[in-house]
Coordinates of C-alpha atoms and ligand atoms in Angstrom, one line a residue:
M160 CA -49.9 38.6 -2.5
E161 CA -51.3 36.8 0.5
I162 CA -48.5 35.4 2.8
V163 CA -49.4 32.5 5.0
K164 CA -46.7 31.9 7.6
V165 CA -46.5 28.4 8.9
K166 CA -44.2 26.7 11.4
N167 CA -42.5 24.1 9.3
Y168 CA -42.5 22.0 6.1
E169 CA -45.3 19.7 7.4
E170 CA -47.6 22.6 8.1
M171 CA -46.8 24.1 4.7
S172 CA -47.7 20.8 3.0
E173 CA -51.0 20.4 5.0
R174 CA -52.1 24.0 4.2
A175 CA -51.3 23.6 0.6
C176 CA -53.1 20.3 0.3
D177 CA -56.2 21.8 2.0
L178 CA -56.3 24.6 -0.5
I179 CA -56.0 22.2 -3.5
I180 CA -58.7 19.9 -2.2
E181 CA -61.1 22.8 -1.6
I182 CA -60.7 23.8 -5.2
V183 CA -61.0 20.3 -6.6
N184 CA -64.2 19.7 -4.6
K185 CA -65.6 23.1 -5.6
L186 CA -65.1 23.1 -9.4
D187 CA -66.9 20.9 -11.9
N188 CA -63.8 20.4 -14.0
P189 CA -60.8 21.6 -12.0
V190 CA -57.5 22.2 -13.8
L191 CA -54.4 22.0 -11.6
G192 CA -50.9 23.1 -12.6
L193 CA -48.3 21.0 -10.8
A194 CA -44.7 21.3 -10.0
T195 CA -41.8 19.0 -9.2
G196 CA -38.8 19.4 -6.9
S197 CA -38.5 18.6 -3.2
T198 CA -40.9 21.3 -2.1
P199 CA -44.3 19.9 -3.2
E200 CA -43.6 16.2 -2.2
G201 CA -45.2 16.6 1.2
M202 CA -48.3 18.2 -0.3
Y203 CA -48.6 15.3 -2.8
Q204 CA -48.4 12.8 0.1
Q205 CA -51.1 14.8 2.0
M206 CA -53.3 14.7 -1.2
I207 CA -52.9 10.9 -1.4
D208 CA -53.8 10.5 2.3
S209 CA -56.9 12.7 1.7
Y210 CA -57.9 10.7 -1.3
K211 CA -57.6 7.5 0.7
R212 CA -59.8 8.9 3.4
N213 CA -62.4 9.5 0.7
E214 CA -62.3 13.3 1.2
V215 CA -61.7 13.9 -2.5
S216 CA -61.8 12.4 -6.0
F217 CA -59.8 13.5 -9.0
T218 CA -61.8 11.8 -11.8
K219 CA -62.9 15.2 -13.1
T220 CA -59.5 16.8 -12.7
T221 CA -57.0 17.7 -15.4
T222 CA -53.4 18.4 -14.6
F223 CA -50.6 20.2 -16.4
N224 CA -47.0 20.1 -15.1
L225 CA -44.8 23.1 -15.4
D226 CA -41.8 21.5 -17.0
E227 CA -39.8 18.4 -18.1
Y228 CA -36.1 17.7 -18.9
V229 CA -35.2 17.4 -22.6
G230 CA -33.8 14.0 -23.6
L231 CA -35.1 11.8 -20.8
V232 CA -37.7 9.1 -21.6
G233 CA -40.8 9.1 -19.4
N234 CA -39.8 6.0 -17.4
D235 CA -36.3 7.4 -16.6
P236 CA -36.3 7.8 -12.8
N237 CA -35.1 11.3 -13.2
S238 CA -37.8 12.5 -15.6
Y239 CA -40.6 14.6 -14.1
R240 CA -43.1 12.2 -15.7
F241 CA -41.6 9.4 -13.5
Y242 CA -41.6 11.7 -10.4
M243 CA -45.3 12.6 -10.9
N244 CA -46.3 9.0 -11.4
D245 CA -44.3 7.9 -8.4
K246 CA -45.2 10.7 -6.0
L247 CA -48.9 11.3 -6.9
F248 CA -50.6 9.9 -10.1
K249 CA -50.4 6.2 -9.4
H250 CA -51.8 6.6 -5.9
I251 CA -55.0 8.6 -6.8
D252 CA -57.9 8.2 -9.2
L253 CA -56.8 10.9 -11.7
L254 CA -57.4 9.6 -15.2
A255 CA -54.1 8.9 -17.0
D256 CA -55.2 10.7 -20.2
R257 CA -55.8 13.9 -18.2
A258 CA -52.4 14.1 -16.6
Y259 CA -50.2 16.2 -18.9
L260 CA -46.5 16.9 -18.9
P261 CA -44.5 18.3 -21.7
N262 CA -42.7 15.5 -23.6
G263 CA -39.0 16.2 -23.6
D264 CA -38.3 13.1 -25.6
T265 CA -39.3 14.1 -29.1
D266 CA -37.6 15.2 -32.3
D267 CA -39.8 18.2 -32.8
L268 CA -39.5 20.2 -29.5
Q269 CA -41.0 23.3 -31.1
K270 CA -44.1 21.4 -32.0
E271 CA -44.3 20.0 -28.5
C272 CA -44.3 23.5 -27.1
R273 CA -47.1 24.6 -29.4
D274 CA -49.1 21.5 -28.7
Y275 CA -48.8 22.0 -25.0
E276 CA -50.1 25.5 -25.2
T277 CA -53.0 24.3 -27.3
L278 CA -53.9 21.6 -24.7
M279 CA -53.9 24.3 -21.9
Y280 CA -56.0 26.6 -24.1
K281 CA -58.6 23.8 -24.7
A282 CA -58.7 23.1 -21.0
E283 CA -59.4 26.8 -20.5
Y284 CA -56.2 27.3 -18.5
I285 CA -55.2 26.5 -15.0
D286 CA -57.4 27.1 -12.0
V287 CA -54.5 26.8 -9.5
Q288 CA -50.9 26.6 -10.3
V289 CA -48.5 25.2 -7.7
L290 CA -45.0 26.7 -7.8
G291 CA -41.8 26.1 -6.1
L292 CA -39.0 28.7 -6.0
G293 CA -35.6 28.2 -7.5
L294 CA -32.6 29.6 -5.5
N295 CA -32.0 32.1 -8.4
G296 CA -35.7 33.0 -8.6
H297 CA -36.6 30.6 -11.3
I298 CA -40.2 29.4 -11.6
G299 CA -40.8 26.2 -13.6
F300 CA -37.5 26.2 -15.5
N301 CA -37.7 29.9 -16.4
E302 CA -34.2 31.0 -15.6
P303 CA -33.1 34.6 -15.0
G304 CA -33.3 36.6 -18.2
T305 CA -36.4 34.8 -19.5
A306 CA -38.8 37.3 -21.1
F307 CA -42.0 38.0 -19.1
D308 CA -44.0 37.4 -22.3
S309 CA -42.6 33.9 -22.9
R310 CA -44.9 31.0 -23.6
T311 CA -44.0 27.3 -23.4
H312 CA -40.4 27.1 -24.7
I313 CA -37.1 25.3 -24.6
V314 CA -34.5 26.6 -22.1
D315 CA -30.8 26.1 -21.5
L316 CA -30.5 25.3 -17.8
D317 CA -28.4 27.5 -15.6
E318 CA -25.3 25.8 -14.2
T319 CA -26.6 26.8 -10.7
T320 CA -29.9 25.0 -11.4
R321 CA -28.1 21.9 -12.8
K322 CA -25.9 21.8 -9.7
A323 CA -28.9 22.2 -7.4
N324 CA -30.7 19.3 -9.1
A325 CA -27.6 17.1 -9.4
R326 CA -28.5 15.6 -6.1
F327 CA -31.1 13.5 -7.9
F328 CA -28.6 12.2 -10.5
D329 CA -25.5 10.0 -10.4
S330 CA -23.3 12.9 -11.4
L331 CA -23.5 16.5 -12.6
D332 CA -22.7 15.3 -16.1
D333 CA -25.9 13.3 -16.1
V334 CA -28.1 16.3 -15.5
P335 CA -29.7 17.4 -18.8
K336 CA -28.6 20.8 -20.2
K337 CA -32.0 21.6 -21.6
A338 CA -35.6 21.6 -20.5
I339 CA -39.1 22.4 -21.8
T340 CA -41.1 24.7 -19.5
M341 CA -44.3 26.7 -19.5
G342 CA -43.4 30.3 -20.1
I343 CA -43.8 33.2 -17.6
E344 CA -46.9 34.5 -19.5
T345 CA -48.4 31.0 -19.5
I346 CA -47.9 30.7 -15.7
M347 CA -49.3 34.2 -15.2
E348 CA -52.5 33.2 -17.0
S349 CA -53.4 30.8 -14.1
K350 CA -56.4 32.0 -12.2
K351 CA -54.6 31.4 -8.9
I352 CA -51.0 30.7 -8.0
L353 CA -49.9 28.8 -4.9
L354 CA -46.3 29.4 -4.2
L355 CA -44.6 27.0 -1.7
V356 CA -41.3 27.8 0.0
A357 CA -39.6 26.1 2.9
G358 CA -36.2 26.2 4.5
E359 CA -33.5 28.6 5.4
K360 CA -31.7 28.3 2.1
K361 CA -34.6 29.9 0.3
A362 CA -34.8 32.9 2.7
E363 CA -32.7 35.2 0.4
A364 CA -34.9 34.3 -2.6
V365 CA -38.1 35.0 -0.6
Y366 CA -36.7 38.3 0.5
R367 CA -36.0 39.3 -3.1
L368 CA -39.4 38.1 -4.3
I369 CA -41.2 40.3 -1.7
N370 CA -38.9 43.3 -1.5
G371 CA -37.0 43.3 -4.8
E372 CA -38.0 45.1 -8.0
T373 CA -39.9 43.3 -10.7
S374 CA -37.2 42.2 -13.1
E375 CA -36.6 39.5 -15.7
E376 CA -33.4 38.9 -13.8
F377 CA -35.4 37.4 -11.0
P378 CA -38.3 35.6 -12.7
A379 CA -40.4 35.0 -9.6
S380 CA -40.7 38.8 -9.1
I381 CA -43.4 38.9 -11.8
L382 CA -45.7 37.2 -9.2
Q383 CA -46.0 40.6 -7.5
K384 CA -48.2 41.6 -10.5
H385 CA -50.5 38.6 -10.3
E386 CA -53.8 39.4 -8.5
N387 CA -54.3 36.0 -6.8
V388 CA -51.2 34.6 -5.3
T389 CA -51.0 32.7 -2.0
L390 CA -47.5 32.2 -0.7
I391 CA -47.3 29.5 2.0
A392 CA -43.9 29.7 3.6
D393 CA -42.3 28.4 6.8
E394 CA -40.6 30.5 9.4
E395 CA -37.1 29.7 8.1
A396 CA -38.0 30.8 4.5
L397 CA -39.4 34.0 5.9
S398 CA -36.5 34.6 8.3
K399 CA -35.0 37.4 6.2
L400 CA -38.1 39.5 5.9
Ligands
GLP561 C1 -36.6 22.8 -10.1 C2 -37.9 22.8 -10.8 C3 -38.8 23.8 -10.3 C4 -38.7 23.8 -8.8 C5 -37.4 24.3 -8.3 C6 -37.2 24.2 -6.8 O1 -35.5 23.0 -10.9 N1 -37.9 22.8 -12.2 O2 -40.1 23.6 -10.8 O3 -39.7 24.6 -8.2 O4 -36.4 23.7 -9.0 O5 -36.9 22.9 -6.4 P1 -36.9 22.4 -4.9 O6 -38.4 22.4 -4.5 O7 -36.4 21.0 -4.9 O8 -36.1 23.4 -4.1

């Protein structure tokens, strides 16, 4: 794992954006794996700025997001579809029919999981997958205990994850109890992984990611086994190493 230590959140966002733009400009049909949460917001803003400066175009790019809540419609302000539209998609020239997220608002969730895998397979999988890090080591919505050989599936969200994400909702009761997420094996098939971590509250998780044993109890630990991971982390996130 390559560790890039940066000063702060701004620098993390800039470095991450540079890496994404380089890949988008290099490949004929780039496939990006995207994440939500607070961590990648700065990177998305940098990507928009870069697009507006004509440094990049996304017309040949396909994107797949990691996860989505179950039971929220796409225009619900707390859905990840809404987040992606708001923070990135509507500001750049990515084609709407190439911007995929799992659909958590369907009667047949198992079919949705299978269909999502098929779409990624047809796109020949992800060139670079952006990941944030949950406090309990979750990646996407793969909570502790998720099998390392899991594919896209439905999960029951941890209470700790629901509480951490409650800040975006009116109340904890409004936070969905289930989500649909790419599995660990799906994520590990990405050709490159770009893990972004900032802030002191993630320091313990980063320590465990780097120094802990590879265990399904800490999903992100599997990344030690991937041959092309770049971790961009700020000084605070690396403070326990
Ligand atoms: C959320 C998302 C993850 C994200 C993580 C960290 O629950 N499902 O994809 O990486 O938690 O979020 P944040 O970046 O806000 O700390």
